[in-house]
Coordinates of C-alpha atoms in Angstrom, one line a residue:
Chain A
M236 CA -7.7 22.5 -16.8
S237 CA -5.3 20.4 -14.7
R238 CA -2.4 21.9 -12.8
S239 CA 0.1 20.3 -15.2
D240 CA -1.8 21.6 -18.2
R241 CA -1.7 25.0 -16.6
E242 CA 2.0 24.6 -16.0
R243 CA 2.6 23.5 -19.7
R244 CA 0.5 26.5 -20.9
A245 CA 2.4 28.8 -18.6
S246 CA 5.7 27.6 -19.9
A247 CA 4.4 27.8 -23.5
E248 CA 3.4 31.4 -22.9
H249 CA 6.8 32.0 -21.4
S250 CA 8.6 30.9 -24.5
D251 CA 6.3 32.9 -26.7
D252 CA 6.5 36.1 -24.7
L253 CA 9.6 36.0 -22.4
K254 CA 7.7 38.4 -20.0
P255 CA 5.7 36.0 -17.8
G256 CA 3.3 37.8 -15.5
P257 CA 2.8 36.9 -11.9
R258 CA 0.0 34.4 -12.9
D259 CA 2.5 32.3 -14.8
E260 CA 5.0 32.2 -12.1
R261 CA 2.3 31.4 -9.6
G262 CA 1.3 28.3 -11.6
V263 CA 4.8 27.0 -11.8
L264 CA 5.5 27.5 -8.1
A265 CA 2.2 26.2 -7.0
A266 CA 2.7 23.0 -9.1
R267 CA 6.2 22.6 -7.7
I268 CA 5.0 22.9 -4.1
L269 CA 2.2 20.4 -4.7
A270 CA 4.6 17.9 -6.2
V271 CA 7.0 18.1 -3.3
A272 CA 4.1 18.0 -0.8
R273 CA 2.6 14.8 -2.4
D274 CA 6.0 13.0 -2.1
A275 CA 6.5 14.3 1.5
F276 CA 3.0 13.1 2.7
A277 CA 3.5 9.8 1.0
A278 CA 7.0 9.2 2.4
N279 CA 6.7 10.7 5.8
G280 CA 3.0 10.6 6.6
Y281 CA 0.8 13.5 7.7
Q282 CA 2.4 13.9 11.2
G283 CA 5.9 13.6 9.9
T284 CA 5.5 16.3 7.2
S285 CA 5.9 20.0 7.9
I286 CA 5.2 23.1 5.8
R287 CA 8.7 24.2 6.5
A288 CA 10.2 20.9 5.0
I289 CA 7.9 21.2 2.0
A290 CA 9.0 24.8 1.4
R291 CA 12.6 23.8 1.6
G292 CA 12.1 20.9 -0.8
A293 CA 10.3 23.3 -3.3
D294 CA 12.9 26.0 -2.7
V295 CA 10.4 28.6 -1.7
D296 CA 9.6 30.6 1.4
P297 CA 7.3 28.8 3.9
G298 CA 5.1 32.0 3.8
L299 CA 4.4 31.3 0.1
V300 CA 3.2 27.8 0.9
Y301 CA 0.8 29.2 3.5
H302 CA -0.3 32.0 1.0
Y303 CA -1.1 29.5 -1.8
Y304 CA -2.5 26.6 0.1
G305 CA -3.4 27.7 3.7
D306 CA -2.5 25.3 6.5
K307 CA -1.2 21.8 6.4
E308 CA -4.6 20.3 6.3
A309 CA -5.6 22.4 3.3
L310 CA -2.4 21.6 1.6
L311 CA -3.1 17.8 2.0
A312 CA -6.6 18.3 0.6
A313 CA -5.1 20.1 -2.4
C314 CA -2.7 17.1 -2.9
L315 CA -5.6 14.7 -2.8
Q316 CA -7.7 16.4 -5.5
V317 CA -8.2 13.9 -8.3
P318 CA -6.4 15.1 -11.4
P319 CA -9.0 16.0 -14.0
A320 CA -7.3 14.0 -16.7
M321 CA -7.4 10.9 -14.5
R322 CA -11.0 11.4 -13.6
D323 CA -12.0 11.8 -17.3
R324 CA -10.1 8.6 -18.3
I325 CA -11.9 6.6 -15.6
R326 CA -15.3 8.0 -16.5
E327 CA -14.7 7.1 -20.1
A328 CA -13.5 3.6 -19.3
W329 CA -16.8 3.0 -17.4
Q330 CA -18.7 3.8 -20.7
T331 CA -17.3 0.5 -22.1
P332 CA -20.0 -2.3 -22.5
A333 CA -20.1 -4.5 -19.4
G334 CA -18.6 -7.5 -21.2
A335 CA -15.3 -5.6 -22.0
L336 CA -15.0 -3.8 -18.7
G337 CA -12.3 -6.1 -17.4
T338 CA -9.9 -5.1 -20.2
A339 CA -11.0 -1.4 -20.0
L340 CA -10.4 -1.0 -16.3
V341 CA -7.0 -2.7 -16.3
T342 CA -6.0 -0.5 -19.3
V343 CA -7.1 2.7 -17.6
T344 CA -5.3 1.7 -14.4
M345 CA -2.1 1.4 -16.4
A346 CA -2.7 4.7 -18.2
N347 CA -3.2 6.5 -14.9
W348 CA -0.1 5.0 -13.2
S349 CA 2.0 5.9 -16.3
D350 CA 0.8 9.5 -16.2
P351 CA 3.2 11.4 -13.8
D352 CA 0.5 13.7 -12.5
A353 CA -2.0 11.0 -11.8
S354 CA 0.5 8.5 -10.4
A355 CA 1.9 11.1 -8.0
F356 CA -1.6 11.7 -6.8
L357 CA -2.4 7.9 -6.5
R358 CA 0.8 7.2 -4.7
A359 CA 0.3 10.0 -2.2
M360 CA -3.3 8.9 -1.7
V361 CA -2.7 5.2 -1.0
L362 CA 0.4 5.8 1.2
T363 CA -1.0 8.7 3.2
A364 CA -4.2 6.8 3.7
A365 CA -2.3 4.0 5.3
H366 CA -1.5 6.1 8.4
H367 CA -3.9 9.1 8.3
A368 CA -7.6 8.4 9.2
D369 CA -9.0 11.4 7.3
T370 CA -7.2 10.4 4.1
R371 CA -8.5 6.9 4.6
D372 CA -12.1 8.3 4.6
L373 CA -11.2 10.2 1.4
L374 CA -9.8 7.1 -0.3
R375 CA -12.9 5.1 0.6
G376 CA -15.1 7.9 -0.8
L377 CA -13.0 8.2 -3.9
I378 CA -13.3 4.4 -4.6
Q379 CA -17.0 4.5 -4.0
N380 CA -18.0 7.7 -5.6
Q381 CA -15.4 8.6 -8.2
L382 CA -13.4 5.6 -9.3
M383 CA -16.3 3.2 -9.1
G384 CA -19.2 5.7 -9.0
P385 CA -20.2 5.7 -12.6
A386 CA -20.5 1.9 -12.4
T387 CA -23.8 0.4 -13.3
I388 CA -22.8 -3.1 -12.3
G389 CA -24.4 -5.7 -10.1
T390 CA -28.0 -6.6 -9.3
D391 CA -28.5 -3.8 -6.7
A392 CA -26.6 -1.1 -4.8
D393 CA -25.2 -3.5 -2.3
D394 CA -24.0 -5.9 -5.0
A395 CA -22.5 -3.0 -6.9
Q396 CA -20.5 -1.9 -3.8
R397 CA -19.3 -5.4 -3.2
R398 CA -18.1 -5.7 -6.8
A399 CA -16.5 -2.3 -6.7
S400 CA -14.6 -3.0 -3.6
L401 CA -13.3 -6.3 -5.1
I402 CA -12.3 -4.5 -8.3
A403 CA -10.5 -1.9 -6.3
S404 CA -8.6 -4.5 -4.2
Q405 CA -7.2 -6.1 -7.3
L406 CA -6.4 -2.9 -9.3
L407 CA -4.8 -1.2 -6.3
G408 CA -2.8 -4.4 -5.4
F409 CA -1.7 -4.7 -9.0
A410 CA -0.7 -1.1 -9.2
M411 CA 1.2 -1.2 -5.9
A412 CA 3.0 -4.4 -6.9
R413 CA 3.9 -3.2 -10.4
Y414 CA 4.5 0.6 -9.9
V415 CA 5.3 1.1 -6.2
W416 CA 7.0 -2.1 -5.0
G417 CA 8.3 -3.3 -8.4
V418 CA 7.5 -7.0 -7.9
E419 CA 8.8 -9.0 -10.9
P420 CA 7.8 -10.2 -13.4
L421 CA 4.7 -8.1 -12.9
A422 CA 6.7 -4.9 -13.1
S423 CA 8.1 -5.7 -16.5
M424 CA 5.2 -7.5 -18.2
T425 CA 3.8 -5.8 -21.3
D426 CA 0.4 -4.2 -21.2
D427 CA -1.0 -7.0 -23.3
E428 CA 0.3 -9.6 -20.9
V429 CA -1.1 -7.7 -17.9
I430 CA -4.5 -7.5 -19.7
A431 CA -4.5 -11.2 -20.4
A432 CA -3.6 -12.1 -16.9
V433 CA -5.6 -9.6 -14.8
G434 CA -8.4 -8.6 -17.1
P435 CA -10.4 -11.8 -16.5
T436 CA -10.2 -11.3 -12.7
I437 CA -11.7 -7.8 -13.1
Q438 CA -14.3 -9.1 -15.5
R439 CA -15.4 -11.8 -13.0
Y440 CA -15.8 -9.1 -10.3
V441 CA -17.9 -7.1 -12.8
D442 CA -20.3 -9.7 -13.8
G443 CA -19.3 -13.2 -12.6
R444 CA -20.6 -15.3 -9.7
L445 CA -19.1 -14.3 -6.4
D446 CA -20.8 -16.7 -4.0
Chain B
M214 CA 10.3 -19.2 19.5
S215 CA 8.7 -15.9 18.3
R216 CA 9.2 -12.7 20.1
S217 CA 5.6 -12.7 21.2
D218 CA 5.9 -16.3 22.4
R219 CA 8.9 -15.2 24.4
E220 CA 7.0 -12.4 25.8
R221 CA 4.1 -14.6 26.8
R222 CA 6.5 -17.1 28.4
A223 CA 8.2 -14.3 30.2
S224 CA 5.0 -13.0 31.6
A225 CA 3.9 -16.6 32.5
E226 CA 7.1 -17.0 34.4
H227 CA 6.5 -13.7 36.0
S228 CA 3.2 -14.7 37.4
D229 CA 4.6 -18.0 38.6
D230 CA 7.6 -16.5 40.3
L231 CA 7.1 -12.8 40.9
K232 CA 10.9 -12.3 40.7
P233 CA 11.6 -11.8 37.0
G234 CA 15.3 -11.9 36.1
P235 CA 16.9 -9.5 33.7
R236 CA 16.2 -11.9 30.8
D237 CA 12.4 -11.6 31.3
E238 CA 12.5 -7.8 31.4
R239 CA 14.7 -7.7 28.4
G240 CA 12.1 -9.8 26.4
V241 CA 9.3 -7.4 27.4
L242 CA 11.2 -4.2 26.6
A243 CA 12.7 -5.6 23.4
A244 CA 9.2 -6.5 22.2
R245 CA 7.8 -3.1 23.2
I246 CA 10.6 -1.3 21.3
L247 CA 10.0 -3.5 18.2
A248 CA 6.2 -2.8 18.2
V249 CA 6.8 1.0 18.5
A250 CA 9.5 0.8 15.8
R251 CA 7.2 -1.1 13.3
D252 CA 4.5 1.5 13.7
A253 CA 7.0 4.4 13.4
F254 CA 8.6 3.1 10.2
A255 CA 5.2 2.4 8.7
A256 CA 3.8 5.8 9.5
N257 CA 6.8 8.0 9.1
G258 CA 9.1 6.1 6.7
Y259 CA 12.7 5.2 7.3
Q260 CA 14.0 8.8 6.9
G261 CA 11.3 10.2 9.1
T262 CA 11.9 7.8 12.0
S263 CA 14.6 8.4 14.7
I264 CA 15.8 6.1 17.4
R265 CA 15.1 8.9 19.8
A266 CA 11.4 9.0 18.8
I267 CA 11.1 5.2 19.1
A268 CA 12.7 5.3 22.5
R269 CA 10.2 8.0 23.6
G270 CA 7.3 5.9 22.2
A271 CA 8.5 2.8 24.0
D272 CA 9.2 4.8 27.2
V273 CA 12.8 3.6 27.4
D274 CA 16.2 5.3 27.2
P275 CA 17.6 5.7 23.6
G276 CA 20.8 3.9 24.8
L277 CA 18.7 0.8 25.4
V278 CA 17.4 0.8 21.8
Y279 CA 21.0 1.0 20.6
H280 CA 22.1 -1.7 23.1
Y281 CA 19.3 -4.2 22.0
Y282 CA 19.2 -3.5 18.3
G283 CA 22.3 -1.6 17.2
D284 CA 21.7 1.3 14.7
K285 CA 18.6 2.3 12.9
E286 CA 19.3 0.1 9.9
A287 CA 19.7 -2.9 12.2
L288 CA 16.5 -2.0 14.0
L289 CA 14.6 -1.9 10.7
A290 CA 16.0 -5.3 9.8
A291 CA 14.7 -6.6 13.1
C292 CA 11.3 -5.1 12.4
L293 CA 11.2 -6.9 9.1
Q294 CA 12.0 -10.4 10.3
V295 CA 9.1 -12.6 9.3
P296 CA 7.3 -13.7 12.5
P297 CA 7.9 -17.5 12.7
A298 CA 4.2 -18.3 13.3
M299 CA 3.3 -16.5 10.1
R300 CA 6.1 -18.3 8.1
D301 CA 4.9 -21.6 9.4
R302 CA 1.3 -20.9 8.5
I303 CA 2.2 -20.0 5.0
R304 CA 4.4 -23.0 4.6
E305 CA 1.6 -25.2 5.7
A306 CA -0.9 -23.6 3.3
W307 CA 1.4 -24.4 0.4
Q308 CA 1.1 -28.1 1.3
T309 CA -2.5 -27.9 0.1
P310 CA -3.2 -29.9 -3.1
A311 CA -3.0 -27.5 -6.1
G312 CA -6.7 -27.6 -6.8
A313 CA -7.5 -26.1 -3.3
L314 CA -4.7 -23.6 -3.1
G315 CA -7.0 -20.6 -3.9
T316 CA -9.0 -21.2 -0.8
A317 CA -6.0 -22.1 1.3
L318 CA -4.0 -18.9 0.4
V319 CA -6.9 -16.6 1.0
T320 CA -7.5 -18.3 4.3
V321 CA -3.9 -18.0 5.4
T322 CA -3.8 -14.3 4.4
M323 CA -6.8 -13.6 6.6
A324 CA -5.2 -15.6 9.5
N325 CA -2.0 -13.6 9.2
W326 CA -3.7 -10.2 9.1
S327 CA -5.8 -11.2 12.1
D328 CA -2.7 -12.1 14.1
P329 CA -1.5 -8.9 15.8
D330 CA 2.2 -9.8 15.5
A331 CA 2.1 -10.9 11.9
S332 CA -0.2 -8.0 10.9
A333 CA 2.2 -5.4 12.6
F334 CA 5.0 -7.0 10.6
L335 CA 3.1 -7.0 7.3
R336 CA 1.8 -3.4 7.7
A337 CA 5.4 -2.2 8.5
M338 CA 6.7 -4.1 5.5
V339 CA 4.3 -2.9 2.8
L340 CA 4.3 0.7 4.0
T341 CA 8.0 1.1 4.6
A342 CA 8.7 -0.6 1.2
A343 CA 6.7 2.1 -0.5
H344 CA 9.3 4.7 0.3
H345 CA 12.5 2.9 1.2
A346 CA 14.5 1.1 -1.6
D347 CA 16.2 -1.5 0.6
T348 CA 12.9 -2.5 2.2
R349 CA 11.5 -2.8 -1.3
D350 CA 14.2 -5.3 -2.2
L351 CA 13.4 -7.2 1.0
L352 CA 9.7 -7.3 0.2
R353 CA 10.4 -8.6 -3.3
G354 CA 12.7 -11.2 -1.9
L355 CA 10.1 -12.1 0.7
I356 CA 7.4 -12.6 -1.9
Q357 CA 9.7 -14.6 -4.2
N358 CA 11.5 -16.8 -1.6
Q359 CA 9.3 -17.0 1.5
L360 CA 5.7 -16.2 0.8
M361 CA 5.7 -17.9 -2.6
G362 CA 9.0 -19.9 -2.3
P363 CA 7.5 -23.3 -1.4
A364 CA 5.3 -23.0 -4.4
T365 CA 5.5 -25.8 -7.0
I366 CA 3.1 -24.1 -9.4
G367 CA 3.4 -23.3 -13.1
T368 CA 5.2 -25.1 -16.0
D369 CA 8.6 -23.8 -15.2
A370 CA 10.5 -21.3 -13.0
D371 CA 9.5 -18.2 -15.1
D372 CA 5.8 -19.3 -15.1
A373 CA 5.9 -19.9 -11.3
Q374 CA 7.4 -16.4 -10.7
R375 CA 4.7 -14.9 -12.9
R376 CA 1.9 -16.7 -11.1
A377 CA 3.5 -15.9 -7.7
S378 CA 3.6 -12.1 -8.5
L379 CA -0.1 -12.2 -9.6
I380 CA -1.1 -14.0 -6.5
A381 CA 0.8 -11.5 -4.4
S382 CA -0.8 -8.6 -6.2
Q383 CA -4.3 -9.8 -5.3
L384 CA -3.6 -10.9 -1.8
L385 CA -1.7 -7.7 -0.9
G386 CA -4.3 -5.5 -2.5
F387 CA -7.1 -7.5 -0.7
A388 CA -5.3 -7.2 2.6
M389 CA -4.6 -3.4 2.2
A390 CA -8.3 -2.8 1.2
R391 CA -9.7 -4.9 4.0
Y392 CA -7.3 -4.3 6.9
V393 CA -5.4 -1.1 6.2
W394 CA -7.8 1.1 4.3
G395 CA -11.0 -0.5 5.5
V396 CA -12.8 -0.4 2.1
E397 CA -16.4 -1.5 2.5
P398 CA -18.0 -3.9 2.2
L399 CA -14.7 -5.9 1.8
A400 CA -13.7 -4.9 5.3
S401 CA -16.8 -6.4 6.9
M402 CA -17.5 -9.4 4.7
T403 CA -17.3 -12.8 6.5
D404 CA -14.3 -15.1 5.9
D405 CA -16.6 -17.4 3.8
E406 CA -17.8 -14.6 1.6
V407 CA -14.2 -13.5 1.0
I408 CA -13.1 -17.0 0.1
A409 CA -16.0 -17.3 -2.3
A410 CA -15.2 -14.0 -3.9
V411 CA -11.4 -14.0 -4.0
G412 CA -10.6 -17.7 -3.8
P413 CA -11.3 -18.3 -7.5
T414 CA -9.1 -15.4 -8.5
I415 CA -6.1 -17.0 -6.7
Q416 CA -7.0 -20.4 -8.0
R417 CA -6.8 -19.1 -11.6
Y418 CA -3.4 -17.5 -10.9
V419 CA -2.3 -20.9 -9.5
D420 CA -3.4 -23.1 -12.4
G421 CA -5.5 -21.3 -14.9
R422 CA -4.7 -19.9 -18.3
L423 CA -3.1 -16.5 -18.1
D424 CA -2.5 -15.6 -21.8

């Protein structure tokens, strides 16, 4: 169950019951701390982020942040856990027959960046990775093992890695341009227009000639 | 003359003369402040960066930063001036006949990210833009007017904008993956391998069917 599912359930229980136990409140506060922390790491980098500032942003005592997440390194690790809904969507997309993977991977990218939980994670990941070596390692591992891991593309493992890195370069660049930087008209194209424009690029990286 | 040209000339004069005037020292210090500021804005964001920290990083008095560049906003603007050598390279690439633009634009992207001055600028631009609205406006303007401005592609202005935004999405995603995040094997592919893999994507965005 994802953190946001947990929060939704907690608030559903709350409205049913009106006497939330500590477990419910913990879920709400933990989710709020995590959301603030993701924004902070993305905006200010690892060095520029303090537990104190995160606590202030989440309107909780710094001691509670330490209590829930441990130190700053552990908190960053919690921020960079792939949301389960996102991982499931990607896994499912990779079940698509190879000839339709271009469309499927563009579609799942748009679904993830339109999901608040997944997009907060993705934004924190790509921005923190830009100036934090450990997060960069994590991002590389994520691309190779989780985002592209289920892939059975290419003629061998090296070819699969090459294709996966090219797919990642277009999908991440597309997502940054559309969702982070807001480059027009990419930012306001319909999903169908995006699929028609970017899908064939991904399809060629899946099974086209690259040399 | 670019800042780094100025610095090279200043240090050439220095070795000829051994009695550098204040103008030479100014060029060296100004370039050093600018380099530190670019890294700081990229790593810590606009909010997370102080003139004091930049001065410390450049080993100068904060008063000197104010004296050379004015306030923090003006300093960021100075950081985000397109290096002339980079602008010239891009202009030249766009002179390429349409049928070879895919290769030319991938090649010029690699040239710019391999040039320390241009890549420091690009890195500061894309990272600061991720969490600073004014820089985002600047990045969008840059893509539309300078990086893609000389373009005479597409059937009309709207089509040209659409193609330019798609080209930018792939070239920026490629550059982030190769030079910022170090995603393998993209990060260690030869220039020729990159051109063979990514060139056709760009070529299709230049003159292929997108719907």
